[in-house]
mmCIF file of C-alpha atoms in Angstrom:
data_model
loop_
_atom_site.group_PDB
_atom_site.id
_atom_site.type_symbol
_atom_site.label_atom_id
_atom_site.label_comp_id
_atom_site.label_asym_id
_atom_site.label_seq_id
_atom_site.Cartn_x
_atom_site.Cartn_y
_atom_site.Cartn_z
ATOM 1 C CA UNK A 1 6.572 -25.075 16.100
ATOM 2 C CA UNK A 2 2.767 -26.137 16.108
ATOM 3 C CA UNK A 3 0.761 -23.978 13.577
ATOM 4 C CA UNK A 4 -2.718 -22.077 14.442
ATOM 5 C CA UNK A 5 -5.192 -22.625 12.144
ATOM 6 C CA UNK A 6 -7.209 -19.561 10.483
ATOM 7 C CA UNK A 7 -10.054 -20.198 9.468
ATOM 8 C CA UNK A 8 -11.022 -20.527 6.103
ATOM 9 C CA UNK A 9 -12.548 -17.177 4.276
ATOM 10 C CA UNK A 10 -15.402 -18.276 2.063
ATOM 11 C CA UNK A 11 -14.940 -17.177 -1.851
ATOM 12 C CA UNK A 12 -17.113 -14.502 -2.663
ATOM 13 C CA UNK A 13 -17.367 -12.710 -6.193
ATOM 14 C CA UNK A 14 -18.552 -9.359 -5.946
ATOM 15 C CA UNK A 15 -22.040 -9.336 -7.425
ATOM 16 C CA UNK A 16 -24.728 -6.743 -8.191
ATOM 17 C CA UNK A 17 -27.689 -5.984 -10.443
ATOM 18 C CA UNK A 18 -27.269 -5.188 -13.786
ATOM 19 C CA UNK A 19 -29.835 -2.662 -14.060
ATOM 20 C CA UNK A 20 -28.439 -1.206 -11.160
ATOM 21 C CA UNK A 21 -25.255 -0.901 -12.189
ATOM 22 C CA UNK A 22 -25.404 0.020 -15.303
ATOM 23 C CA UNK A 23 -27.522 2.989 -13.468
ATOM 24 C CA UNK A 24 -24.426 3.976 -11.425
ATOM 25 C CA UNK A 25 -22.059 3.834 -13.949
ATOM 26 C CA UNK A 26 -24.226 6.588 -15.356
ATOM 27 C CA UNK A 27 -23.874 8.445 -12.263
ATOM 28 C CA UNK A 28 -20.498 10.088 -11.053
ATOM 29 C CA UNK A 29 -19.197 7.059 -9.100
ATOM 30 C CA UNK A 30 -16.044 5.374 -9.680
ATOM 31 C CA UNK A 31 -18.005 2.040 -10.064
ATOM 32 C CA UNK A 32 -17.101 -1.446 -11.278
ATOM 33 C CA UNK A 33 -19.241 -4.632 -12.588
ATOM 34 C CA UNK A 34 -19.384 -6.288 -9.625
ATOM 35 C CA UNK A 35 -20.918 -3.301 -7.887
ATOM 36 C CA UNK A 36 -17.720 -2.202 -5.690
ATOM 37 C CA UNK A 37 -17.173 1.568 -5.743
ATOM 38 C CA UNK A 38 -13.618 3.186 -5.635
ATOM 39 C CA UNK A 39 -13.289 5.704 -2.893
ATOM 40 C CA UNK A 40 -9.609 5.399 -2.254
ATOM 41 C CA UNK A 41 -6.988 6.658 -4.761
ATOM 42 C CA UNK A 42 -3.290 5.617 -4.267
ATOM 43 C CA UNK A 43 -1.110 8.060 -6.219
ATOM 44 C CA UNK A 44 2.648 7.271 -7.331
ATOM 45 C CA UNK A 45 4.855 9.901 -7.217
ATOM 46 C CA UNK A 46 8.249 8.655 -8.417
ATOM 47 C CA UNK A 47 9.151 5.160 -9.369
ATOM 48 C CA UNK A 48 12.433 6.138 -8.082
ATOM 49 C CA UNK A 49 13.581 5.009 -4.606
ATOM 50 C CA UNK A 50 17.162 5.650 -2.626
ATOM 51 C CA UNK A 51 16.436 1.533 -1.175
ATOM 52 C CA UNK A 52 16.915 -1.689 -3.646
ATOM 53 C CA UNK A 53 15.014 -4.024 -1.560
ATOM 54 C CA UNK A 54 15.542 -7.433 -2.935
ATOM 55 C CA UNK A 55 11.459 -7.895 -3.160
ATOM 56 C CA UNK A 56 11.093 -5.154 -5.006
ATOM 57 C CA UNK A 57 14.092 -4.071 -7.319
ATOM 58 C CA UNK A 58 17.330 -5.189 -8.830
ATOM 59 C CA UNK A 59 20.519 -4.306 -6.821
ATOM 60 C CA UNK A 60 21.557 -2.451 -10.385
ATOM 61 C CA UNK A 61 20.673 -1.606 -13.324
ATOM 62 C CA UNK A 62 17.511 0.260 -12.731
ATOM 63 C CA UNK A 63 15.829 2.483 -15.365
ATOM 64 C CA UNK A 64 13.821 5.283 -14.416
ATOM 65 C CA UNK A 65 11.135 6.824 -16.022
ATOM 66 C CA UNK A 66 12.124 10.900 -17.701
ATOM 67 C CA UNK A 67 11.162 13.797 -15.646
ATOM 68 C CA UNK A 68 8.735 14.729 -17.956
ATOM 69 C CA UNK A 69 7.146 11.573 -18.245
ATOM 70 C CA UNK A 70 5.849 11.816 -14.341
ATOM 71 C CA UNK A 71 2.988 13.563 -13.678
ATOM 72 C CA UNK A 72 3.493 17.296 -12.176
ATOM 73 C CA UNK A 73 2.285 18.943 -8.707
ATOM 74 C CA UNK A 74 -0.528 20.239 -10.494
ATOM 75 C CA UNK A 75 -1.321 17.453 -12.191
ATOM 76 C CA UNK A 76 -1.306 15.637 -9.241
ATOM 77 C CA UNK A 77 -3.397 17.888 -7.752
ATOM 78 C CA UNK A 78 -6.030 18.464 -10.727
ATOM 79 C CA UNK A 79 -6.445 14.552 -10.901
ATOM 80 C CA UNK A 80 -7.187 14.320 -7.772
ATOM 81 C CA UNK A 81 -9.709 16.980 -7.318
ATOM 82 C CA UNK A 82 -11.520 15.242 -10.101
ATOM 83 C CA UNK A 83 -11.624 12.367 -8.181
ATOM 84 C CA UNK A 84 -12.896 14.073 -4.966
ATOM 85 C CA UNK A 85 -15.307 16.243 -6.877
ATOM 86 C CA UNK A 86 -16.063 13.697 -9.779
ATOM 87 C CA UNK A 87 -16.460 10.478 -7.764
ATOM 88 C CA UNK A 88 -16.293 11.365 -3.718
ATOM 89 C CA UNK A 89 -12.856 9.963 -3.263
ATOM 90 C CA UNK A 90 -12.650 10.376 0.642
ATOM 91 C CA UNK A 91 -9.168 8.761 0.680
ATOM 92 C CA UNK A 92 -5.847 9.921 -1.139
ATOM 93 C CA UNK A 93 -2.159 7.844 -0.333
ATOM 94 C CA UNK A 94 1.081 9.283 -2.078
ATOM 95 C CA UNK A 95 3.615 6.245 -2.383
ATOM 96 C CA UNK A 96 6.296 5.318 -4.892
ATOM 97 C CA UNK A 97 9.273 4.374 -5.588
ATOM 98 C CA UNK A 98 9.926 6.551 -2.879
ATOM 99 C CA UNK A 99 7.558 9.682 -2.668
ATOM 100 C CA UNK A 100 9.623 11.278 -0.600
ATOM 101 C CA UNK A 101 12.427 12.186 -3.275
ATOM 102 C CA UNK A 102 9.464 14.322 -4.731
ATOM 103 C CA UNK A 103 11.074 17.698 -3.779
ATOM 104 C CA UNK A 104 7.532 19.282 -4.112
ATOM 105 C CA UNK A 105 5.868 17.267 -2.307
ATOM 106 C CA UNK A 106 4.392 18.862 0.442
ATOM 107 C CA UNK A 107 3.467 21.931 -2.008
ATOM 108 C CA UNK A 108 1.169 18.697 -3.611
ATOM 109 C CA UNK A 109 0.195 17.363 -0.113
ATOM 110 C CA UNK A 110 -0.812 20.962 0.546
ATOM 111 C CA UNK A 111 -3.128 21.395 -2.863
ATOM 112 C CA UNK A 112 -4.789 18.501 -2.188
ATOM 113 C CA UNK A 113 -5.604 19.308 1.378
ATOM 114 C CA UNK A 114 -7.489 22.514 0.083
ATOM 115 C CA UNK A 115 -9.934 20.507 -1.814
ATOM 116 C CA UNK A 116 -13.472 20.734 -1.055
ATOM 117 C CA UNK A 117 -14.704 18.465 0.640
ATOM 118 C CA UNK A 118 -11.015 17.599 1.797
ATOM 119 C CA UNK A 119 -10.167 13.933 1.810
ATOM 120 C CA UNK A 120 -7.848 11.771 4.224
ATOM 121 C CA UNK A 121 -4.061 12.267 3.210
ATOM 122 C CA UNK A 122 -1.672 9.285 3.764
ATOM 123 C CA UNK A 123 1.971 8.905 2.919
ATOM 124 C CA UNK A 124 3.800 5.438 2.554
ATOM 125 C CA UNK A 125 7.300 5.754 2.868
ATOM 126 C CA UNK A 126 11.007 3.873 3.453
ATOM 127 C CA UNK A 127 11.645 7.445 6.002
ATOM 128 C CA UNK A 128 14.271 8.292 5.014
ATOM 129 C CA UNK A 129 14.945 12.276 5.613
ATOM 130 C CA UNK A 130 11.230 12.031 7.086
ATOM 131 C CA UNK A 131 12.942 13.430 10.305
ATOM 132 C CA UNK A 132 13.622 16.811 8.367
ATOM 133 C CA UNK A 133 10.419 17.422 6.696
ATOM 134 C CA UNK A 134 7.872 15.571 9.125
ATOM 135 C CA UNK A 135 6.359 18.437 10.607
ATOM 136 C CA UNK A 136 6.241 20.605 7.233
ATOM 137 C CA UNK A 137 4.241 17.517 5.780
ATOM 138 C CA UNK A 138 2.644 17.521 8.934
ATOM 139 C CA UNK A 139 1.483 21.446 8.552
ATOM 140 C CA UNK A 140 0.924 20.944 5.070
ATOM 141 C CA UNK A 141 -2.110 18.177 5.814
ATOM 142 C CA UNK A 142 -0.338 14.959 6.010
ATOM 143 C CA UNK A 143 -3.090 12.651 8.025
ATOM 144 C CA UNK A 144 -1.156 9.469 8.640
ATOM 145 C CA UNK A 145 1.732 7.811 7.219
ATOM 146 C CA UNK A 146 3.049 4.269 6.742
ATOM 147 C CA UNK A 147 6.594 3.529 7.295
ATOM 148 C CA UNK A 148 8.324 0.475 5.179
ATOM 149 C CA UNK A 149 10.386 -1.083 7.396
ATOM 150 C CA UNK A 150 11.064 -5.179 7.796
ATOM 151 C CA UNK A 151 13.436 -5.295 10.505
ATOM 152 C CA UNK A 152 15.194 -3.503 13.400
ATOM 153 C CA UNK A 153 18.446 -5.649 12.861
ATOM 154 C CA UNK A 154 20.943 -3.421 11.061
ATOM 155 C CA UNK A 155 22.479 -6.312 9.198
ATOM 156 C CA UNK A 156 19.248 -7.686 8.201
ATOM 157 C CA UNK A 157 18.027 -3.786 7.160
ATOM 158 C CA UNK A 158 21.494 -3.868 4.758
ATOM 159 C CA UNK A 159 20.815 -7.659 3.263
ATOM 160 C CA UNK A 160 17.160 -6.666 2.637
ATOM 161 C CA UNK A 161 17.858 -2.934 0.976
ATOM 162 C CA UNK A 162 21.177 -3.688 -0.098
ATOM 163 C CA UNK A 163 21.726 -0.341 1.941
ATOM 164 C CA UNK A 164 23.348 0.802 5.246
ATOM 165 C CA UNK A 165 20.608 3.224 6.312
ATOM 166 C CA UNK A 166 18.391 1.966 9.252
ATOM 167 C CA UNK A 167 19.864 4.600 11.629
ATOM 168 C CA UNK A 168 18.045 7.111 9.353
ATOM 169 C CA UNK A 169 14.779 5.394 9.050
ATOM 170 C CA UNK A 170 14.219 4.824 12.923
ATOM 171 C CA UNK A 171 15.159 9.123 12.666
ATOM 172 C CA UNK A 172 12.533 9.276 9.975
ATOM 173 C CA UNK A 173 10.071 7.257 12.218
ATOM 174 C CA UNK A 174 10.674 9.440 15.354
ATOM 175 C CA UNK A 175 10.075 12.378 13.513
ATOM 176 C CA UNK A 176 6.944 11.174 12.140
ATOM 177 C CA UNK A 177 6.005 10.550 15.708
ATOM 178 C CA UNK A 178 7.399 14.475 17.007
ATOM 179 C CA UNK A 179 5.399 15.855 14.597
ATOM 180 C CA UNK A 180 2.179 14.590 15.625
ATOM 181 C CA UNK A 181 1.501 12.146 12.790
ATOM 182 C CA UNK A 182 -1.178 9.172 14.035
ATOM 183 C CA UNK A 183 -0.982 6.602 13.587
ATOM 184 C CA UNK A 184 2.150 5.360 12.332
ATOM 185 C CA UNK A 185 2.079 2.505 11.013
ATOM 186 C CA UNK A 186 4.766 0.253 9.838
ATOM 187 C CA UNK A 187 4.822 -2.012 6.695
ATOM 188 C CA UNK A 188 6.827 -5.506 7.166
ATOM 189 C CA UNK A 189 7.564 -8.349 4.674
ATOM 190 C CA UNK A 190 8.662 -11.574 5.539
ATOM 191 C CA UNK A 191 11.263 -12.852 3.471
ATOM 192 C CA UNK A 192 12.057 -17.228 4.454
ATOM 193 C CA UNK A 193 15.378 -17.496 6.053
ATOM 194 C CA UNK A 194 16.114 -13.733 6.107
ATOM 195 C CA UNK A 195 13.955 -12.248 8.388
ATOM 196 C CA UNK A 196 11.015 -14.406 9.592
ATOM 197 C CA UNK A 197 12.410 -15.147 12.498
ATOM 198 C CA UNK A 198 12.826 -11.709 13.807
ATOM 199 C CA UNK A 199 8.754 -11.464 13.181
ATOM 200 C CA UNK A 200 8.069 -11.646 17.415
ATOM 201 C CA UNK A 201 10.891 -8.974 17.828
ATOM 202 C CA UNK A 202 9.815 -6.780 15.492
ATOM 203 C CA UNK A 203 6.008 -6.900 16.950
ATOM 204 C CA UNK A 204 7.406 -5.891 20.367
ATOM 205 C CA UNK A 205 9.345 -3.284 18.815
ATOM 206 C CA UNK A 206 6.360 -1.641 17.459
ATOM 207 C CA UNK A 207 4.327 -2.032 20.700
ATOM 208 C CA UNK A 208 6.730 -0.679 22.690
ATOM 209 C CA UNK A 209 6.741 2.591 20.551
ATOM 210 C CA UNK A 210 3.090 2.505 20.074
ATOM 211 C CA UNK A 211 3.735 1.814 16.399
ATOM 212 C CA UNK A 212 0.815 -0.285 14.567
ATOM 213 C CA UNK A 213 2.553 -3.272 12.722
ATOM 214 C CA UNK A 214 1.446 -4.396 9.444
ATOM 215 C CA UNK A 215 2.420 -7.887 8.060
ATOM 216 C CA UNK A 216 2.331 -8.107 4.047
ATOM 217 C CA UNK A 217 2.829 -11.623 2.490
ATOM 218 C CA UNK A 218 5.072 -10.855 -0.298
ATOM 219 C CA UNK A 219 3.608 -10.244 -3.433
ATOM 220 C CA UNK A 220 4.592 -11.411 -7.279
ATOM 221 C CA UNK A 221 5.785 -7.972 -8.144
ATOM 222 C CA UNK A 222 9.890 -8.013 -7.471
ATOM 223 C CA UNK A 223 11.702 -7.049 -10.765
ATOM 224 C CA UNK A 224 13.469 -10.219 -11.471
ATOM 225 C CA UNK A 225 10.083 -12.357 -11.392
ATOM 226 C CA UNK A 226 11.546 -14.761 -9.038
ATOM 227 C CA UNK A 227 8.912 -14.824 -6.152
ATOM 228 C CA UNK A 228 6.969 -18.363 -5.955
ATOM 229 C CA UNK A 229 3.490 -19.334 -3.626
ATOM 230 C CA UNK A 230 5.483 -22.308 -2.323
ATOM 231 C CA UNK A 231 8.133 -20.264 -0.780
ATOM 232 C CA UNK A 232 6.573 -17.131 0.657
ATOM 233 C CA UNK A 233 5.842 -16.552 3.728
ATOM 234 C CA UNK A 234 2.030 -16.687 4.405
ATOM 235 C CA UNK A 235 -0.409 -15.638 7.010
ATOM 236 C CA UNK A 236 -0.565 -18.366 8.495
ATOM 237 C CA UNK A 237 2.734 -18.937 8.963
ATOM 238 C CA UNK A 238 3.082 -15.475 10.505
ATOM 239 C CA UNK A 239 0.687 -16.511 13.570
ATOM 240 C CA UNK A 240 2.540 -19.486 13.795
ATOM 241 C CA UNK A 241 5.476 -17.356 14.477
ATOM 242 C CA UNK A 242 4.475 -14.897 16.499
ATOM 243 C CA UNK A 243 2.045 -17.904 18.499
ATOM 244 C CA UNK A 244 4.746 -18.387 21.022
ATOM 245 C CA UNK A 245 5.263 -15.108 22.648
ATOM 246 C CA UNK A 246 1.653 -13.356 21.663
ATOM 247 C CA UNK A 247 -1.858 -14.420 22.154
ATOM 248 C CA UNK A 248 -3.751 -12.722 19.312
ATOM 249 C CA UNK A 249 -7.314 -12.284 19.163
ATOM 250 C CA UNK A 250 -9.279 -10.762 15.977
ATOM 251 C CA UNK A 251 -10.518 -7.496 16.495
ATOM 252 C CA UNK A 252 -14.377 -6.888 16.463
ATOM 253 C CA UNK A 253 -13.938 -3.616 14.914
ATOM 254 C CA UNK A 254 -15.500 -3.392 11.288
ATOM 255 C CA UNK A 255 -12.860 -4.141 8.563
ATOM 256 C CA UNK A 256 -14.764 -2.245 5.939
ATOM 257 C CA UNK A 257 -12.436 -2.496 2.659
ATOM 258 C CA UNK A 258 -8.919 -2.660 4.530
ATOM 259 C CA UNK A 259 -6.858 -4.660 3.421
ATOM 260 C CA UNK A 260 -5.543 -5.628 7.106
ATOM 261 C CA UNK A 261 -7.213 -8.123 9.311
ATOM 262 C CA UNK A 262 -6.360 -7.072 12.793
ATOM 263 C CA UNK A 263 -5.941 -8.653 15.810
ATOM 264 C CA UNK A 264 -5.482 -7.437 19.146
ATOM 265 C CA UNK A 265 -2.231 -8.417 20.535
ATOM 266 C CA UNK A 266 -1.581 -9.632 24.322
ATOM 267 C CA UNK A 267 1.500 -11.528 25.975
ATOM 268 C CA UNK A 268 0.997 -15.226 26.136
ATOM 269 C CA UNK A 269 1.613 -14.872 30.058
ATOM 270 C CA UNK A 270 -0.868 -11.765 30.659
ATOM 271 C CA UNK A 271 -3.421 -12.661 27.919
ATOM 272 C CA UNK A 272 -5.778 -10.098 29.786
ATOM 273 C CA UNK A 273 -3.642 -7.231 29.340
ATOM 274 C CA UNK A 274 -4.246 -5.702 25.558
ATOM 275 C CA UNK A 275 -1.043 -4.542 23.886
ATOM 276 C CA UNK A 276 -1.610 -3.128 21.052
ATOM 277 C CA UNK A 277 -2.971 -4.544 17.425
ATOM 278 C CA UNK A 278 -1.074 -6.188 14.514
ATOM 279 C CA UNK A 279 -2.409 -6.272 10.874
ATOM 280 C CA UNK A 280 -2.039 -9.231 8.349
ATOM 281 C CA UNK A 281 -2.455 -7.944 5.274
ATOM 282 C CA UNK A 282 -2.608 -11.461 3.008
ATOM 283 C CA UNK A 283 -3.493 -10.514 -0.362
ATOM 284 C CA UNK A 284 -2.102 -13.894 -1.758
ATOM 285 C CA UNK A 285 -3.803 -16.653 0.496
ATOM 286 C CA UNK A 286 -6.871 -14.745 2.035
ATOM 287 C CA UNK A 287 -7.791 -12.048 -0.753
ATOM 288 C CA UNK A 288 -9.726 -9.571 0.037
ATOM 289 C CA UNK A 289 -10.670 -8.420 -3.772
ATOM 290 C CA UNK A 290 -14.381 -8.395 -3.129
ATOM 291 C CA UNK A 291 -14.027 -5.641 -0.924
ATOM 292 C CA UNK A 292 -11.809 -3.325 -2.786
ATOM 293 C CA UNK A 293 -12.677 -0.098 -2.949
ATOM 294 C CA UNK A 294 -9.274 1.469 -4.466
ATOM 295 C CA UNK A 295 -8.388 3.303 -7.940
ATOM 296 C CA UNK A 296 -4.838 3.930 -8.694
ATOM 297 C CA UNK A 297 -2.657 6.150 -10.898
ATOM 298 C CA UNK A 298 0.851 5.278 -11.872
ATOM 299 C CA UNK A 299 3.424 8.544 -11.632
ATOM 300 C CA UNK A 300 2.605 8.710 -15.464
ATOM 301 C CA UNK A 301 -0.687 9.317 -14.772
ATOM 302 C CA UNK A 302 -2.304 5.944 -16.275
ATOM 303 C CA UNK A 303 -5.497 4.101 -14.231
ATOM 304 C CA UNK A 304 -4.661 0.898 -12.681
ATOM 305 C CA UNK A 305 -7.221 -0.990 -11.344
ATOM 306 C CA UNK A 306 -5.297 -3.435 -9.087
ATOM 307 C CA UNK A 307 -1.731 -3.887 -7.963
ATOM 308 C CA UNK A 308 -1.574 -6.775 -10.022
ATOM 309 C CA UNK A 309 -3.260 -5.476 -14.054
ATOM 310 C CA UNK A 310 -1.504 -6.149 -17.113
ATOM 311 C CA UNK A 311 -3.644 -2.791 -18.301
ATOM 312 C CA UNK A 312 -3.524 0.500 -18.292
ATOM 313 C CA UNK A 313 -5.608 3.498 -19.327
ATOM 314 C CA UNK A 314 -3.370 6.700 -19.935
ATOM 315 C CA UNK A 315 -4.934 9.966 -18.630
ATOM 316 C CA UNK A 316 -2.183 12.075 -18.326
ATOM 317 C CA UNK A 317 -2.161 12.370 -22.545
ATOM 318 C CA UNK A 318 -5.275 13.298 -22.445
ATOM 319 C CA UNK A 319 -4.887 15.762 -19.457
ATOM 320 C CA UNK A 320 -2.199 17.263 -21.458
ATOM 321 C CA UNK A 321 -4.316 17.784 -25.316
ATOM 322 C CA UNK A 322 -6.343 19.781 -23.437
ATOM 323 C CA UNK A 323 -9.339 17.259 -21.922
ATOM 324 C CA UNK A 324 -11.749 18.879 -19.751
ATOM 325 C CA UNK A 325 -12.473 17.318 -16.285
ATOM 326 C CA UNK A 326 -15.474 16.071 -17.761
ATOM 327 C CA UNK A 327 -13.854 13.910 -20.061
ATOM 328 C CA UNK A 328 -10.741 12.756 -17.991
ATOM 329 C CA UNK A 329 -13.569 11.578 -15.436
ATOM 330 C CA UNK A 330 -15.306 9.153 -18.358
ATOM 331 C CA UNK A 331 -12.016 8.089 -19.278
ATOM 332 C CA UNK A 332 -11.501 7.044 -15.972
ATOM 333 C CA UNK A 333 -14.344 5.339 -15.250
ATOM 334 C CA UNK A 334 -14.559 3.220 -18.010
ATOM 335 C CA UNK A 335 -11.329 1.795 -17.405
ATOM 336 C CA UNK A 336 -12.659 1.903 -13.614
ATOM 337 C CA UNK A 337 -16.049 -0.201 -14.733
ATOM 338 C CA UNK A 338 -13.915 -3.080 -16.716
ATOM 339 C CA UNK A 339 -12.196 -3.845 -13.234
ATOM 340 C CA UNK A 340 -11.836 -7.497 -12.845
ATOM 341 C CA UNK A 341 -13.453 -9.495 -9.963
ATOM 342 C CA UNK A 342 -10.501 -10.351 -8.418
ATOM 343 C CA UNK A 343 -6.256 -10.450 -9.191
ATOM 344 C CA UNK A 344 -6.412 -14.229 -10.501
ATOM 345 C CA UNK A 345 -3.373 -15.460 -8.575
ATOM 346 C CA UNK A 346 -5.054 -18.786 -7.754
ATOM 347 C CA UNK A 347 -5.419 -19.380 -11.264
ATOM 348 C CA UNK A 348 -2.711 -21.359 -12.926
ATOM 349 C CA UNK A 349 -2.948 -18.640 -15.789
ATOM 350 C CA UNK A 350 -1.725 -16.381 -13.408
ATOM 351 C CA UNK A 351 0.782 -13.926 -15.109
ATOM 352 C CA UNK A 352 2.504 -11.650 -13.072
ATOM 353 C CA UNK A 353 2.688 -7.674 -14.155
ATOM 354 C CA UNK A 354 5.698 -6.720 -16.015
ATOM 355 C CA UNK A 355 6.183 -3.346 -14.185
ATOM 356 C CA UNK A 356 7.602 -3.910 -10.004
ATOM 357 C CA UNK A 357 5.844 -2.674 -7.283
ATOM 358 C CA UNK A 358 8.101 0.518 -7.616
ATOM 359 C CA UNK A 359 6.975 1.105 -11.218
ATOM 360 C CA UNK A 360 3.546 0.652 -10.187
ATOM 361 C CA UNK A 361 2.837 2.652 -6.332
ATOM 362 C CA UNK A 362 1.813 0.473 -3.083
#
């Protein structure tokens, strides 16, 4: 199968003035050294989850954090109005583990929708039991939700999760859809010799359903530490596997600090006709870290400043000894201002985070 060549994204390190931002730092902005200001807080509920996907977790064995070690619904809720208030977060995602094993989670999705001014409210989820509580999260102020899902083949689903349930998270997606949720998107990894090959399926799938599909290489942050660059599947790869059904053109539309490129999606014999879009989201090959513009707090309530830091800043202690909003907020941003310029995964001193991606929130 040929291969379509991207083109190549020219390195950029975030840069600004000193003066400037030492100015701003002053100020009650979520800023960083390099000038890039954090607007969109991903919040972990749980780092429990009902799925053992082999990318992510180990099949047993699996140690959860106490109940009283996770942050509550109120101080969910409090930390979060700080951030809207404090630092004009516009953008608030609840993911996990699985977020929706919270039981009180649409009491928190419905504190933080009463916030002044009210941010966007996302939801990244594997669905299922979505079907029975999409339109109370719906009613609640649940914007828009992403759905974790890598294939539509049943025995593929089970190899992946190590679990028999994709009847109940195509329910969970239909729900989503009943109750008025857009968009929907859904979040696909590409695991070599599993699942790649279904990529062009899965695409149509989505289109058919008018479900926006989001490609994610895979990441180093699986439990057992086994994932390697020379055997994931990359973006380019992806287009090369999708090239012979779908003509895919990149999408004019602003990108802003997404971390999907899009492309508009037509059939190779009607390349006229627009289908839909897809999103490659390549944070290994084609990183988008001079764009970021996210802040993120662990289900114990510690700052992380990337998916991929070896550092954390606890505020949930402080939260708890008593710390008024004033000082939880300069906590926060100076462990928001030492943010790196980028995750390092080129470098060959690369070391990947002890805690998975369910310890740490998507």
């Amino acid at each position: 199968m040929g291969r379509i060549s991207l083109p190549t994204p020219m390195p950029r390190t975030p840069t600004v003035d000193p003066g400037d931002a030492f100015t701003a730092h002053q100020e009650d902005s979520l800023l960083d050294t390099f000038g890039r200001r954090a607007r969109d807080l991903r919040v972990s509920l749980t780092d429990f989850c009902n799925l053992r996907c082999s990318y992510c977790m180990p099949e047993e064995g699996v140690e959860f954090m106490s109940r009283d070690s996770a942050m509550t619904a109120e101080e969910i809720i409090r930390f979060v109005r700080i951030g809207v208030e404090k630092f004009g977060v516009d953008q608030v995602r609840f993911t996990g583990g699985e977020p929706l094993t919270r039981k009180d989670i649409t009491d928190i999705i419905a504190g933080v929708a009463a916030l002044t001014p009210r941010p966007n409210i996302a939801l990244t989820t594997n669905a299922i039991g979505l079907d029975n509580r999409a339109a109370k999260l719906k009613a609640a102020g649940l914007d828009r939700i992403n759905v974790s899902l890598d294939t539509v083949d049943a025995d593929t689903f089970t190899q992946i999760t190590r679990r028999p349930f994709l009847d109940r998270v195509l329910a969970g997606i239909r729900g989503a859809q009943d109750a008025g949720l857009d968009p929907v998107k859904i979040n696909a990894v590409l695991l070599p010799g599993v699942n790649d090959h279904q990529a062009p399926d899965l695409l149509q799938w989505c289109l058919e359903r008018d479900l926006r599909l989001r490609f994610i290489e895979q990441m180093p942050l699986d439990a057992g530490h086994s994932w390697q660059r020379t055997s994931m599947i990359t973006a380019a790869d992806i287009f090369a596997l999708l090239e012979p059904r779908f003509v895919l053109t990149p999408d004019s539309a602003p990108r802003g600090g997404a971390p999907a490129e899009k492309f508009l999606v037509a059939r190779r014999e009607e390349p006229e006709t627009i289908l839909g879009d897809v999103g490659i989201i390549a944070s290994v090959t084609r990183p988008f870290c001079a764009d970021c513009t996210r802040t993120r707090l662990t289900a114990e309530g510690r700052v992380r400043t990337c998916l991929f830091s070896r550092t954390e800043v606890d505020l949930l202690s402080a939260m708890r000894a008593g710390a008024d909003d004033e000082a939880i907020a300069n906590l926060w941003k100076g462990a928001h201002w030492a943010k790196l310029a980028g995750h390092g995964m080129d470098s060959d001193d690369f070391e990947q985070p002890q805690r998975p991606m369910s310890a740490i929130g998507g």
